[in-house]
């Protein structure tokens, strides 16, 4: 019988002691899956994480990776000399939130970074593997408004980026799934389709504790 995963997202800022409490809270609330940011120390071999990782294994909890991590796919350090990679707002390039997904240089970097991120977390994530790439908070008003991107609605811009990441995930594990948010208010007009290794996941509240 296929297991239904009930998820608890762990904020990257929580310390080891807080995480031990969250793991017990997850068990008490019948959650069977913990989701950590791609940038979390759990994926970096940090010894401080061993205690709560053992606790998670004791309760047979699944481990997944991701969250509001889209910005990890384009380092902000590139902004100074590569502003065209980032989103435009009222004629000016902005470093905060998202990027310019119609720029082929942007998607090339997204692919490269996604390949690296998936590779780093792959062995820790529970099989069958699930990953999450959620848009940033206030995401519907923080997408690119450059001439090329204006041809695409926010939900389509989001899919362009996530599709690039999904292609890299398939190179590691063709059975792994990349979960995304479908916030398209006009699905019948969608010109950008999700990859086959992507599936919709509904998040009813801020998915981080």
PDB file of N, CA and C in Angstrom, residues 86-178:
ATOM      1  N   UNK A  86      18.480  39.015 -13.258  1.00  0.00           N
ATOM      2  CA  UNK A  86      17.511  39.217 -12.192  1.00  0.00           C
ATOM      3  C   UNK A  86      16.256  39.923 -12.704  1.00  0.00           C
ATOM      4  N   UNK A  87      15.219  39.869 -11.919  1.00  0.00           N
ATOM      5  CA  UNK A  87      13.916  40.371 -12.346  1.00  0.00           C
ATOM      6  C   UNK A  87      13.926  41.893 -12.493  1.00  0.00           C
ATOM      7  N   UNK A  88      13.061  42.366 -13.362  1.00  0.00           N
ATOM      8  CA  UNK A  88      12.896  43.792 -13.580  1.00  0.00           C
ATOM      9  C   UNK A  88      11.582  44.247 -12.957  1.00  0.00           C
ATOM     10  N   UNK A  89      11.638  45.389 -12.295  1.00  0.00           N
ATOM     11  CA  UNK A  89      10.437  45.996 -11.710  1.00  0.00           C
ATOM     12  C   UNK A  89      10.480  47.492 -12.000  1.00  0.00           C
ATOM     13  N   UNK A  90       9.484  47.973 -12.715  1.00  0.00           N
ATOM     14  CA  UNK A  90       9.404  49.381 -13.097  1.00  0.00           C
ATOM     15  C   UNK A  90      10.696  49.861 -13.767  1.00  0.00           C
ATOM     16  N   UNK A  91      11.211  49.019 -14.639  1.00  0.00           N
ATOM     17  CA  UNK A  91      12.370  49.388 -15.434  1.00  0.00           C
ATOM     18  C   UNK A  91      13.712  49.187 -14.770  1.00  0.00           C
ATOM     19  N   UNK A  92      13.726  48.736 -13.515  1.00  0.00           N
ATOM     20  CA  UNK A  92      14.986  48.522 -12.802  1.00  0.00           C
ATOM     21  C   UNK A  92      15.125  47.071 -12.365  1.00  0.00           C
ATOM     22  N   UNK A  93      16.351  46.565 -12.432  1.00  0.00           N
ATOM     23  CA  UNK A  93      16.614  45.195 -11.998  1.00  0.00           C
ATOM     24  C   UNK A  93      16.661  45.129 -10.475  1.00  0.00           C
ATOM     25  N   UNK A  94      16.041  44.100  -9.912  1.00  0.00           N
ATOM     26  CA  UNK A  94      15.947  43.930  -8.466  1.00  0.00           C
ATOM     27  C   UNK A  94      16.612  42.619  -8.043  1.00  0.00           C
ATOM     28  N   UNK A  95      17.388  42.670  -6.971  1.00  0.00           N
ATOM     29  CA  UNK A  95      18.050  41.472  -6.476  1.00  0.00           C
ATOM     30  C   UNK A  95      17.110  40.647  -5.589  1.00  0.00           C
ATOM     31  N   UNK A  96      16.158  41.307  -4.937  1.00  0.00           N
ATOM     32  CA  UNK A  96      15.260  40.605  -4.019  1.00  0.00           C
ATOM     33  C   UNK A  96      14.201  39.819  -4.782  1.00  0.00           C
ATOM     34  N   UNK A  97      13.991  38.591  -4.368  1.00  0.00           N
ATOM     35  CA  UNK A  97      12.954  37.708  -4.912  1.00  0.00           C
ATOM     36  C   UNK A  97      13.165  37.340  -6.389  1.00  0.00           C
ATOM     37  N   UNK A  98      13.234  36.086  -6.644  1.00  0.00           N
ATOM     38  CA  UNK A  98      13.148  35.517  -7.987  1.00  0.00           C
ATOM     39  C   UNK A  98      14.193  36.049  -8.951  1.00  0.00           C
ATOM     40  N   UNK A  99      13.859  36.052 -10.268  1.00  0.00           N
ATOM     41  CA  UNK A  99      14.870  36.329 -11.285  1.00  0.00           C
ATOM     42  C   UNK A  99      14.190  36.562 -12.619  1.00  0.00           C
ATOM     43  N   UNK A 100      14.982  36.618 -13.697  1.00  0.00           N
ATOM     44  CA  UNK A 100      14.447  36.806 -15.048  1.00  0.00           C
ATOM     45  C   UNK A 100      14.475  35.457 -15.758  1.00  0.00           C
ATOM     46  N   UNK A 101      13.391  34.684 -15.715  1.00  0.00           N
ATOM     47  CA  UNK A 101      13.421  33.308 -16.212  1.00  0.00           C
ATOM     48  C   UNK A 101      13.502  33.160 -17.728  1.00  0.00           C
ATOM     49  N   UNK A 102      13.186  34.231 -18.481  1.00  0.00           N
ATOM     50  CA  UNK A 102      13.255  34.101 -19.941  1.00  0.00           C
ATOM     51  C   UNK A 102      14.668  34.331 -20.472  1.00  0.00           C
ATOM     52  N   UNK A 103      15.565  34.786 -19.615  1.00  0.00           N
ATOM     53  CA  UNK A 103      16.966  34.944 -20.016  1.00  0.00           C
ATOM     54  C   UNK A 103      17.614  33.558 -20.026  1.00  0.00           C
ATOM     55  N   UNK A 104      18.098  33.091 -21.179  1.00  0.00           N
ATOM     56  CA  UNK A 104      18.689  31.745 -21.243  1.00  0.00           C
ATOM     57  C   UNK A 104      19.893  31.567 -20.326  1.00  0.00           C
ATOM     58  N   UNK A 105      20.591  32.672 -20.031  1.00  0.00           N
ATOM     59  CA  UNK A 105      21.710  32.582 -19.096  1.00  0.00           C
ATOM     60  C   UNK A 105      21.197  32.268 -17.686  1.00  0.00           C
ATOM     61  N   UNK A 106      20.041  32.807 -17.351  1.00  0.00           N
ATOM     62  CA  UNK A 106      19.445  32.542 -16.046  1.00  0.00           C
ATOM     63  C   UNK A 106      19.093  31.069 -15.903  1.00  0.00           C
ATOM     64  N   UNK A 107      18.396  30.523 -16.893  1.00  0.00           N
ATOM     65  CA  UNK A 107      17.987  29.120 -16.802  1.00  0.00           C
ATOM     66  C   UNK A 107      19.195  28.180 -16.841  1.00  0.00           C
ATOM     67  N   UNK A 108      20.257  28.596 -17.512  1.00  0.00           N
ATOM     68  CA  UNK A 108      21.481  27.775 -17.526  1.00  0.00           C
ATOM     69  C   UNK A 108      22.081  27.701 -16.123  1.00  0.00           C
ATOM     70  N   UNK A 109      22.090  28.829 -15.424  1.00  0.00           N
ATOM     71  CA  UNK A 109      22.611  28.849 -14.054  1.00  0.00           C
ATOM     72  C   UNK A 109      21.681  28.073 -13.130  1.00  0.00           C
ATOM     73  N   UNK A 110      20.371  28.237 -13.307  1.00  0.00           N
ATOM     74  CA  UNK A 110      19.399  27.490 -12.505  1.00  0.00           C
ATOM     75  C   UNK A 110      19.627  25.990 -12.650  1.00  0.00           C
ATOM     76  N   UNK A 111      19.832  25.543 -13.871  1.00  0.00           N
ATOM     77  CA  UNK A 111      20.070  24.117 -14.117  1.00  0.00           C
ATOM     78  C   UNK A 111      21.338  23.646 -13.411  1.00  0.00           C
ATOM     79  N   UNK A 112      22.393  24.411 -13.536  1.00  0.00           N
ATOM     80  CA  UNK A 112      23.672  24.049 -12.916  1.00  0.00           C
ATOM     81  C   UNK A 112      23.558  24.004 -11.396  1.00  0.00           C
ATOM     82  N   UNK A 113      22.920  25.019 -10.818  1.00  0.00           N
ATOM     83  CA  UNK A 113      22.755  25.077  -9.369  1.00  0.00           C
ATOM     84  C   UNK A 113      21.831  23.967  -8.870  1.00  0.00           C
ATOM     85  N   UNK A 114      20.748  23.707  -9.603  1.00  0.00           N
ATOM     86  CA  UNK A 114      19.814  22.647  -9.210  1.00  0.00           C
ATOM     87  C   UNK A 114      20.518  21.302  -9.212  1.00  0.00           C
ATOM     88  N   UNK A 115      21.341  21.060 -10.228  1.00  0.00           N
ATOM     89  CA  UNK A 115      22.092  19.805 -10.311  1.00  0.00           C
ATOM     90  C   UNK A 115      22.962  19.629  -9.069  1.00  0.00           C
ATOM     91  N   UNK A 116      23.607  20.702  -8.656  1.00  0.00           N
ATOM     92  CA  UNK A 116      24.481  20.665  -7.480  1.00  0.00           C
ATOM     93  C   UNK A 116      23.677  20.436  -6.195  1.00  0.00           C
ATOM     94  N   UNK A 117      22.543  21.141  -6.062  1.00  0.00           N
ATOM     95  CA  UNK A 117      21.725  21.019  -4.850  1.00  0.00           C
ATOM     96  C   UNK A 117      21.139  19.617  -4.717  1.00  0.00           C
ATOM     97  N   UNK A 118      20.595  19.081  -5.805  1.00  0.00           N
ATOM     98  CA  UNK A 118      20.029  17.729  -5.756  1.00  0.00           C
ATOM     99  C   UNK A 118      21.109  16.705  -5.413  1.00  0.00           C
ATOM    100  N   UNK A 119      22.272  16.878  -5.997  1.00  0.00           N
ATOM    101  CA  UNK A 119      23.361  15.944  -5.731  1.00  0.00           C
ATOM    102  C   UNK A 119      23.791  15.942  -4.278  1.00  0.00           C
ATOM    103  N   UNK A 120      23.754  17.114  -3.655  1.00  0.00           N
ATOM    104  CA  UNK A 120      24.188  17.232  -2.261  1.00  0.00           C
ATOM    105  C   UNK A 120      23.220  16.578  -1.285  1.00  0.00           C
ATOM    106  N   UNK A 121      21.920  16.607  -1.593  1.00  0.00           N
ATOM    107  CA  UNK A 121      20.919  16.112  -0.636  1.00  0.00           C
ATOM    108  C   UNK A 121      20.422  14.711  -0.969  1.00  0.00           C
ATOM    109  N   UNK A 122      20.780  14.200  -2.124  1.00  0.00           N
ATOM    110  CA  UNK A 122      20.151  12.987  -2.641  1.00  0.00           C
ATOM    111  C   UNK A 122      20.231  11.801  -1.685  1.00  0.00           C
ATOM    112  N   UNK A 123      21.394  11.568  -1.087  1.00  0.00           N
ATOM    113  CA  UNK A 123      21.572  10.379  -0.272  1.00  0.00           C
ATOM    114  C   UNK A 123      20.853  10.467   1.069  1.00  0.00           C
ATOM    115  N   UNK A 124      20.489  11.673   1.491  1.00  0.00           N
ATOM    116  CA  UNK A 124      19.786  11.843   2.758  1.00  0.00           C
ATOM    117  C   UNK A 124      18.278  11.733   2.594  1.00  0.00           C
ATOM    118  N   UNK A 125      17.775  12.064   1.424  1.00  0.00           N
ATOM    119  CA  UNK A 125      16.333  12.063   1.173  1.00  0.00           C
ATOM    120  C   UNK A 125      15.813  10.632   1.059  1.00  0.00           C
ATOM    121  N   UNK A 126      14.676  10.388   1.701  1.00  0.00           N
ATOM    122  CA  UNK A 126      14.090   9.052   1.753  1.00  0.00           C
ATOM    123  C   UNK A 126      13.509   8.628   0.402  1.00  0.00           C
ATOM    124  N   UNK A 127      13.791   7.400   0.006  1.00  0.00           N
ATOM    125  CA  UNK A 127      13.237   6.824  -1.232  1.00  0.00           C
ATOM    126  C   UNK A 127      11.849   6.259  -0.945  1.00  0.00           C
ATOM    127  N   UNK A 128      10.846   6.480  -1.832  1.00  0.00           N
ATOM    128  CA  UNK A 128      10.898   7.315  -3.035  1.00  0.00           C
ATOM    129  C   UNK A 128      11.089   8.782  -2.689  1.00  0.00           C
ATOM    130  N   UNK A 129      11.890   9.466  -3.502  1.00  0.00           N
ATOM    131  CA  UNK A 129      12.334  10.810  -3.169  1.00  0.00           C
ATOM    132  C   UNK A 129      11.341  11.886  -3.634  1.00  0.00           C
ATOM    133  N   UNK A 130      11.114  12.848  -2.730  1.00  0.00           N
ATOM    134  CA  UNK A 130      10.286  14.003  -3.055  1.00  0.00           C
ATOM    135  C   UNK A 130      11.054  15.270  -2.692  1.00  0.00           C
ATOM    136  N   UNK A 131      10.957  16.265  -3.577  1.00  0.00           N
ATOM    137  CA  UNK A 131      11.604  17.553  -3.369  1.00  0.00           C
ATOM    138  C   UNK A 131      10.571  18.660  -3.580  1.00  0.00           C
ATOM    139  N   UNK A 132      10.846  19.827  -3.023  1.00  0.00           N
ATOM    140  CA  UNK A 132       9.903  20.941  -3.095  1.00  0.00           C
ATOM    141  C   UNK A 132      10.629  22.199  -3.561  1.00  0.00           C
ATOM    142  N   UNK A 133      10.039  22.903  -4.516  1.00  0.00           N
ATOM    143  CA  UNK A 133      10.533  24.220  -4.916  1.00  0.00           C
ATOM    144  C   UNK A 133       9.351  25.182  -4.926  1.00  0.00           C
ATOM    145  N   UNK A 134       9.191  25.890  -3.831  1.00  0.00           N
ATOM    146  CA  UNK A 134       8.083  26.815  -3.666  1.00  0.00           C
ATOM    147  C   UNK A 134       8.527  28.233  -4.010  1.00  0.00           C
ATOM    148  N   UNK A 135       7.621  29.030  -4.563  1.00  0.00           N
ATOM    149  CA  UNK A 135       7.969  30.433  -4.799  1.00  0.00           C
ATOM    150  C   UNK A 135       8.114  31.179  -3.481  1.00  0.00           C
ATOM    151  N   UNK A 136       8.779  32.324  -3.540  1.00  0.00           N
ATOM    152  CA  UNK A 136       8.974  33.119  -2.336  1.00  0.00           C
ATOM    153  C   UNK A 136       7.636  33.662  -1.836  1.00  0.00           C
ATOM    154  N   UNK A 137       7.635  34.144  -0.601  1.00  0.00           N
ATOM    155  CA  UNK A 137       6.443  34.801  -0.063  1.00  0.00           C
ATOM    156  C   UNK A 137       6.107  36.026  -0.913  1.00  0.00           C
ATOM    157  N   UNK A 138       4.818  36.364  -0.971  1.00  0.00           N
ATOM    158  CA  UNK A 138       4.337  37.473  -1.815  1.00  0.00           C
ATOM    159  C   UNK A 138       4.722  37.266  -3.280  1.00  0.00           C
ATOM    160  N   UNK A 139       4.720  35.992  -3.685  1.00  0.00           N
ATOM    161  CA  UNK A 139       5.303  35.642  -4.977  1.00  0.00           C
ATOM    162  C   UNK A 139       4.557  36.180  -6.183  1.00  0.00           C
ATOM    163  N   UNK A 140       3.275  36.431  -6.085  1.00  0.00           N
ATOM    164  CA  UNK A 140       2.524  36.817  -7.276  1.00  0.00           C
ATOM    165  C   UNK A 140       2.860  38.231  -7.750  1.00  0.00           C
ATOM    166  N   UNK A 141       3.497  39.039  -6.895  1.00  0.00           N
ATOM    167  CA  UNK A 141       3.830  40.411  -7.278  1.00  0.00           C
ATOM    168  C   UNK A 141       5.332  40.612  -7.444  1.00  0.00           C
ATOM    169  N   UNK A 142       6.085  39.536  -7.393  1.00  0.00           N
ATOM    170  CA  UNK A 142       7.541  39.683  -7.429  1.00  0.00           C
ATOM    171  C   UNK A 142       8.177  38.909  -8.584  1.00  0.00           C
ATOM    172  N   UNK A 143       7.536  38.927  -9.739  1.00  0.00           N
ATOM    173  CA  UNK A 143       8.116  38.279 -10.904  1.00  0.00           C
ATOM    174  C   UNK A 143       8.606  39.326 -11.885  1.00  0.00           C
ATOM    175  N   UNK A 144       9.335  38.881 -12.879  1.00  0.00           N
ATOM    176  CA  UNK A 144      10.017  39.802 -13.785  1.00  0.00           C
ATOM    177  C   UNK A 144       9.041  40.524 -14.711  1.00  0.00           C
ATOM    178  N   UNK A 145       9.325  41.814 -14.938  1.00  0.00           N
ATOM    179  CA  UNK A 145       8.495  42.635 -15.812  1.00  0.00           C
ATOM    180  C   UNK A 145       9.281  43.156 -17.008  1.00  0.00           C
ATOM    181  N   UNK A 146      10.366  42.473 -17.352  1.00  0.00           N
ATOM    182  CA  UNK A 146      11.123  42.894 -18.535  1.00  0.00           C
ATOM    183  C   UNK A 146      10.281  42.609 -19.781  1.00  0.00           C
ATOM    184  N   UNK A 147      10.603  43.205 -20.933  1.00  0.00           N
ATOM    185  CA  UNK A 147       9.779  43.003 -22.137  1.00  0.00           C
ATOM    186  C   UNK A 147       9.539  41.541 -22.489  1.00  0.00           C
ATOM    187  N   UNK A 148      10.563  40.699 -22.358  1.00  0.00           N
ATOM    188  CA  UNK A 148      10.393  39.271 -22.694  1.00  0.00           C
ATOM    189  C   UNK A 148       9.504  38.564 -21.686  1.00  0.00           C
ATOM    190  N   UNK A 149       9.684  38.849 -20.405  1.00  0.00           N
ATOM    191  CA  UNK A 149       8.925  38.153 -19.365  1.00  0.00           C
ATOM    192  C   UNK A 149       7.471  38.612 -19.280  1.00  0.00           C
ATOM    193  N   UNK A 150       7.199  39.817 -19.750  1.00  0.00           N
ATOM    194  CA  UNK A 150       5.817  40.304 -19.675  1.00  0.00           C
ATOM    195  C   UNK A 150       4.878  39.459 -20.520  1.00  0.00           C
ATOM    196  N   UNK A 151       5.439  38.676 -21.435  1.00  0.00           N
ATOM    197  CA  UNK A 151       4.616  37.782 -22.250  1.00  0.00           C
ATOM    198  C   UNK A 151       4.142  36.570 -21.459  1.00  0.00           C
ATOM    199  N   UNK A 152       4.695  36.389 -20.263  1.00  0.00           N
ATOM    200  CA  UNK A 152       4.348  35.234 -19.436  1.00  0.00           C
ATOM    201  C   UNK A 152       3.766  35.695 -18.106  1.00  0.00           C
ATOM    202  N   UNK A 153       2.712  35.017 -17.686  1.00  0.00           N
ATOM    203  CA  UNK A 153       2.116  35.308 -16.388  1.00  0.00           C
ATOM    204  C   UNK A 153       3.008  34.767 -15.269  1.00  0.00           C
ATOM    205  N   UNK A 154       2.852  35.272 -14.033  1.00  0.00           N
ATOM    206  CA  UNK A 154       3.703  34.815 -12.931  1.00  0.00           C
ATOM    207  C   UNK A 154       3.780  33.300 -12.803  1.00  0.00           C
ATOM    208  N   UNK A 155       2.644  32.611 -12.917  1.00  0.00           N
ATOM    209  CA  UNK A 155       2.650  31.154 -12.782  1.00  0.00           C
ATOM    210  C   UNK A 155       3.473  30.497 -13.876  1.00  0.00           C
ATOM    211  N   UNK A 156       3.482  31.091 -15.072  1.00  0.00           N
ATOM    212  CA  UNK A 156       4.272  30.546 -16.174  1.00  0.00           C
ATOM    213  C   UNK A 156       5.762  30.806 -15.959  1.00  0.00           C
ATOM    214  N   UNK A 157       6.103  31.990 -15.457  1.00  0.00           N
ATOM    215  CA  UNK A 157       7.504  32.283 -15.153  1.00  0.00           C
ATOM    216  C   UNK A 157       8.036  31.300 -14.114  1.00  0.00           C
ATOM    217  N   UNK A 158       7.224  31.055 -13.122  1.00  0.00           N
ATOM    218  CA  UNK A 158       7.588  30.094 -12.067  1.00  0.00           C
ATOM    219  C   UNK A 158       7.856  28.714 -12.663  1.00  0.00           C
ATOM    220  N   UNK A 159       6.985  28.262 -13.562  1.00  0.00           N
ATOM    221  CA  UNK A 159       7.147  26.934 -14.163  1.00  0.00           C
ATOM    222  C   UNK A 159       8.396  26.848 -15.044  1.00  0.00           C
ATOM    223  N   UNK A 160       8.740  27.927 -15.717  1.00  0.00           N
ATOM    224  CA  UNK A 160       9.950  27.921 -16.535  1.00  0.00           C
ATOM    225  C   UNK A 160      11.162  27.565 -15.676  1.00  0.00           C
ATOM    226  N   UNK A 161      11.223  28.183 -14.496  1.00  0.00           N
ATOM    227  CA  UNK A 161      12.347  27.937 -13.593  1.00  0.00           C
ATOM    228  C   UNK A 161      12.298  26.531 -13.005  1.00  0.00           C
ATOM    229  N   UNK A 162      11.128  26.116 -12.531  1.00  0.00           N
ATOM    230  CA  UNK A 162      11.011  24.805 -11.892  1.00  0.00           C
ATOM    231  C   UNK A 162      11.223  23.691 -12.909  1.00  0.00           C
ATOM    232  N   UNK A 163      10.782  23.891 -14.140  1.00  0.00           N
ATOM    233  CA  UNK A 163      11.015  22.893 -15.187  1.00  0.00           C
ATOM    234  C   UNK A 163      12.517  22.654 -15.396  1.00  0.00           C
ATOM    235  N   UNK A 164      13.293  23.734 -15.373  1.00  0.00           N
ATOM    236  CA  UNK A 164      14.738  23.604 -15.555  1.00  0.00           C
ATOM    237  C   UNK A 164      15.341  22.766 -14.437  1.00  0.00           C
ATOM    238  N   UNK A 165      14.849  22.972 -13.222  1.00  0.00           N
ATOM    239  CA  UNK A 165      15.330  22.179 -12.093  1.00  0.00           C
ATOM    240  C   UNK A 165      14.876  20.726 -12.211  1.00  0.00           C
ATOM    241  N   UNK A 166      13.632  20.517 -12.638  1.00  0.00           N
ATOM    242  CA  UNK A 166      13.088  19.162 -12.771  1.00  0.00           C
ATOM    243  C   UNK A 166      13.892  18.336 -13.770  1.00  0.00           C
ATOM    244  N   UNK A 167      14.360  18.970 -14.824  1.00  0.00           N
ATOM    245  CA  UNK A 167      15.177  18.270 -15.818  1.00  0.00           C
ATOM    246  C   UNK A 167      16.464  17.735 -15.178  1.00  0.00           C
ATOM    247  N   UNK A 168      17.046  18.504 -14.261  1.00  0.00           N
ATOM    248  CA  UNK A 168      18.266  18.069 -13.585  1.00  0.00           C
ATOM    249  C   UNK A 168      17.988  16.949 -12.594  1.00  0.00           C
ATOM    250  N   UNK A 169      16.846  17.022 -11.917  1.00  0.00           N
ATOM    251  CA  UNK A 169      16.477  15.964 -10.970  1.00  0.00           C
ATOM    252  C   UNK A 169      16.335  14.630 -11.682  1.00  0.00           C
ATOM    253  N   UNK A 170      15.757  14.650 -12.876  1.00  0.00           N
ATOM    254  CA  UNK A 170      15.554  13.419 -13.637  1.00  0.00           C
ATOM    255  C   UNK A 170      16.873  12.736 -13.988  1.00  0.00           C
ATOM    256  N   UNK A 171      17.948  13.494 -14.084  1.00  0.00           N
ATOM    257  CA  UNK A 171      19.255  12.910 -14.400  1.00  0.00           C
ATOM    258  C   UNK A 171      19.789  12.078 -13.235  1.00  0.00           C
ATOM    259  N   UNK A 172      19.379  12.432 -12.010  1.00  0.00           N
ATOM    260  CA  UNK A 172      19.803  11.698 -10.814  1.00  0.00           C
ATOM    261  C   UNK A 172      18.882  10.520 -10.518  1.00  0.00           C
ATOM    262  N   UNK A 173      17.576  10.782 -10.602  1.00  0.00           N
ATOM    263  CA  UNK A 173      16.596   9.767 -10.189  1.00  0.00           C
ATOM    264  C   UNK A 173      15.325   9.999 -10.990  1.00  0.00           C
ATOM    265  N   UNK A 174      15.085   9.147 -11.987  1.00  0.00           N
ATOM    266  CA  UNK A 174      13.938   9.374 -12.874  1.00  0.00           C
ATOM    267  C   UNK A 174      12.601   9.102 -12.201  1.00  0.00           C
ATOM    268  N   UNK A 175      12.635   8.490 -11.003  1.00  0.00           N
ATOM    269  CA  UNK A 175      11.397   8.236 -10.278  1.00  0.00           C
ATOM    270  C   UNK A 175      11.107   9.304  -9.218  1.00  0.00           C
ATOM    271  N   UNK A 176      12.063  10.164  -8.959  1.00  0.00           N
ATOM    272  CA  UNK A 176      11.868  11.226  -7.965  1.00  0.00           C
ATOM    273  C   UNK A 176      10.852  12.239  -8.473  1.00  0.00           C
ATOM    274  N   UNK A 177      10.161  12.880  -7.534  1.00  0.00           N
ATOM    275  CA  UNK A 177       9.143  13.861  -7.882  1.00  0.00           C
ATOM    276  C   UNK A 177       9.517  15.231  -7.309  1.00  0.00           C
ATOM    277  N   UNK A 178       9.306  16.261  -8.128  1.00  0.00           N
ATOM    278  CA  UNK A 178       9.508  17.638  -7.698  1.00  0.00           C
ATOM    279  C   UNK A 178       8.137  18.276  -7.519  1.00  0.00           C
TER     280      UNK A 178
END
